[in-house]
Short mmCIF file of C-alpha atoms in Angstrom, two decimals:
data_model
loop_
_atom_site.label_atom_id
_atom_site.label_comp_id
_atom_site.label_asym_id
_atom_site.label_seq_id
_atom_site.Cartn_x
_atom_site.Cartn_y
_atom_site.Cartn_z
CA ALA Z 28 85.89 16.62 -57.51
CA GLN Z 29 89.16 17.69 -55.50
CA PRO Z 30 89.82 21.38 -54.97
CA THR Z 31 93.23 22.32 -55.87
CA THR Z 32 93.70 26.23 -55.84
CA PRO Z 33 93.57 28.46 -53.88
CA PRO Z 34 94.98 26.16 -51.25
CA ASP Z 35 93.02 25.21 -48.16
CA HIS Z 36 93.38 27.85 -45.26
CA THR Z 37 95.10 30.71 -47.26
CA TYR Z 38 94.48 34.22 -48.00
CA THR Z 39 94.14 36.19 -51.15
CA SER Z 40 94.16 39.76 -52.04
CA ASP Z 41 91.97 39.12 -55.13
CA SER Z 42 88.24 39.81 -54.21
CA THR Z 43 87.16 37.79 -57.37
CA PRO Z 44 89.43 34.66 -57.04
CA THR Z 45 89.46 31.81 -59.43
CA PHE Z 46 88.71 28.42 -57.83
CA ASN Z 47 90.22 25.32 -59.49
CA TRP Z 48 89.66 21.71 -58.83
CA SER Z 49 90.84 18.33 -60.60
CA ARG Z 50 88.91 16.70 -63.39
CA LEU Z 51 87.47 13.26 -62.62
CA ALA Z 52 89.17 10.53 -64.35
CA SER Z 53 86.06 9.62 -65.95
CA ASP Z 54 85.43 13.04 -67.43
CA ASP Z 55 85.62 13.00 -71.16
CA GLY Z 56 85.18 16.83 -71.55
CA ALA Z 57 81.70 16.77 -72.80
CA ASN Z 58 79.39 14.99 -70.27
CA THR Z 59 80.62 15.81 -66.88
CA LYS Z 60 79.37 18.99 -65.22
CA TYR Z 61 80.87 20.43 -62.12
CA VAL Z 62 78.92 22.44 -59.46
CA ILE Z 63 80.74 24.73 -57.19
CA GLN Z 64 79.40 26.42 -54.04
CA VAL Z 65 81.04 29.16 -52.08
CA SER Z 66 79.60 30.18 -48.63
CA THR Z 67 80.37 32.16 -45.78
CA THR Z 68 79.68 29.19 -43.39
CA PRO Z 69 81.39 25.78 -43.55
CA LEU Z 70 77.90 24.13 -43.15
CA PHE Z 71 76.82 26.03 -46.41
CA THR Z 72 73.61 27.14 -44.70
CA THR Z 73 73.95 30.33 -46.86
CA VAL Z 74 75.45 29.92 -50.19
CA THR Z 75 76.99 33.01 -51.62
CA VAL Z 76 77.64 31.78 -55.20
CA THR Z 77 76.67 28.47 -57.00
CA ASN Z 78 77.87 27.71 -60.58
CA SER Z 79 77.39 24.77 -62.74
CA SER Z 80 79.34 24.19 -65.92
CA THR Z 81 80.96 21.71 -68.06
CA ALA Z 82 84.75 22.03 -68.58
CA ASN Z 83 86.22 21.61 -72.08
CA TYR Z 84 88.36 18.52 -72.39
CA GLY Z 85 91.95 19.56 -71.80
CA ASP Z 86 91.08 22.80 -69.78
CA ALA Z 87 91.41 22.78 -66.13
CA PRO Z 88 88.00 23.01 -64.47
CA SER Z 89 87.77 26.46 -62.73
CA PHE Z 90 85.40 29.20 -61.82
CA THR Z 91 85.89 32.89 -61.21
CA THR Z 92 83.48 34.67 -58.86
CA PRO Z 93 81.54 37.14 -60.97
CA THR Z 94 81.17 39.72 -58.02
CA ALA Z 95 83.60 40.68 -55.38
CA LEU Z 96 83.70 38.80 -52.12
CA ALA Z 97 83.80 41.02 -48.91
CA ASP Z 98 87.20 42.07 -47.59
CA GLY Z 99 88.13 40.56 -44.10
CA SER Z 100 85.70 37.70 -44.68
CA TYR Z 101 86.30 34.04 -44.90
CA TYR Z 102 84.73 31.73 -47.53
CA TYR Z 103 84.26 28.18 -47.87
CA TRP Z 104 84.20 26.33 -51.10
CA ARG Z 105 83.33 22.64 -52.47
CA VAL Z 106 82.96 21.10 -55.66
CA GLN Z 107 80.67 17.98 -56.81
CA ALA Z 108 80.48 16.24 -60.24
CA GLU Z 109 77.45 15.30 -62.20
CA ASN Z 110 77.11 13.20 -65.35
CA GLN Z 111 74.34 11.00 -67.13
CA HIS Z 112 74.66 8.42 -64.11
CA GLY Z 113 74.01 10.89 -61.41
CA THR Z 114 75.54 13.34 -59.12
CA GLY Z 115 78.55 12.43 -57.05
CA PRO Z 116 79.26 13.43 -53.37
CA TRP Z 117 80.63 16.89 -52.56
CA GLY Z 118 84.44 16.85 -52.44
CA PRO Z 119 86.43 18.43 -49.41
CA ILE Z 120 85.57 21.75 -48.15
CA TYR Z 121 88.31 24.37 -48.41
CA GLU Z 122 88.53 27.74 -46.64
CA LEU Z 123 89.78 31.02 -48.04
CA GLY Z 124 90.39 34.48 -46.52
CA ILE Z 125 89.89 37.66 -48.55
CA ASP Z 126 92.34 40.34 -47.54
CA THR Z 127 92.66 43.22 -50.09
CA SER Z 128 93.99 45.99 -47.77
CA PRO Z 129 97.60 46.12 -46.41
CA PRO Z 130 98.31 46.02 -42.75
CA GLY Z 131 98.55 49.24 -40.97
CA ALA Z 132 101.59 50.59 -39.27
CA PHE Z 133 103.08 49.24 -35.98
CA SER Z 134 105.38 50.80 -33.50
CA LEU Z 135 108.44 49.26 -31.99
CA THR Z 136 108.11 49.37 -28.21
CA GLY Z 137 111.42 47.68 -27.15
CA PRO Z 138 114.16 48.08 -26.86
CA ALA Z 139 113.79 51.75 -26.71
CA ASP Z 140 115.14 53.80 -29.42
CA GLY Z 141 118.85 54.75 -28.98
CA THR Z 142 119.35 52.33 -26.07
CA ASP Z 143 121.88 49.42 -25.65
CA PRO Z 144 120.00 46.34 -24.85
CA GLY Z 145 123.13 44.85 -23.26
CA THR Z 146 122.83 41.53 -25.30
CA LYS Z 147 123.66 40.19 -28.72
CA THR Z 148 120.22 38.59 -28.77
CA PRO Z 149 117.66 41.34 -27.77
CA GLU Z 150 114.11 40.76 -27.55
CA PHE Z 151 112.04 43.12 -29.86
CA THR Z 152 108.53 44.03 -29.06
CA TRP Z 153 106.02 45.98 -31.06
CA THR Z 154 102.39 47.18 -31.11
CA GLN Z 155 100.04 45.05 -32.97
CA ALA Z 156 99.28 46.43 -36.64
CA ALA Z 157 95.56 46.82 -37.67
CA ASP Z 158 94.28 44.56 -40.26
#
C-alpha cells in the first residue's frame, strides 16, 4: 500500500495526525485489511502504534492516532495489505515531524537599528529562534 498523506519529510502541528494511503487495485472494500505501523525509528525496532482495519469500499483508507505523538519528535510510518491470499510487503516508509509549538522570538543583529547600510541590497542577519 502506498502512503499518500501526510507527505514524506513534512511537519504537522497536529499531535494526533491522520495517515492516509492508496487502496490496492484488487481491494473490493470487504476482503482487504491494511496494517499501519508508526515508529520513532525508521527500522521499526520500537513501534509506537499498530493498527489493522478494513476500509469500506469508496472510503479512502486512513488511520488517526488515538493518543498524542510527542512534540518535537520524528515518526516513521508504513502500511501493508492483507487479504485471503496472504500478506503483502510493507510499502514505502514516510517520515513525519510533530511540531505543536510556535517558534520563539529572534532578534535582528544587522544592519544595526537606525543605520544606513550603504547599499540597496543589504545583508540581514539575526539570532536563531528557539524551536
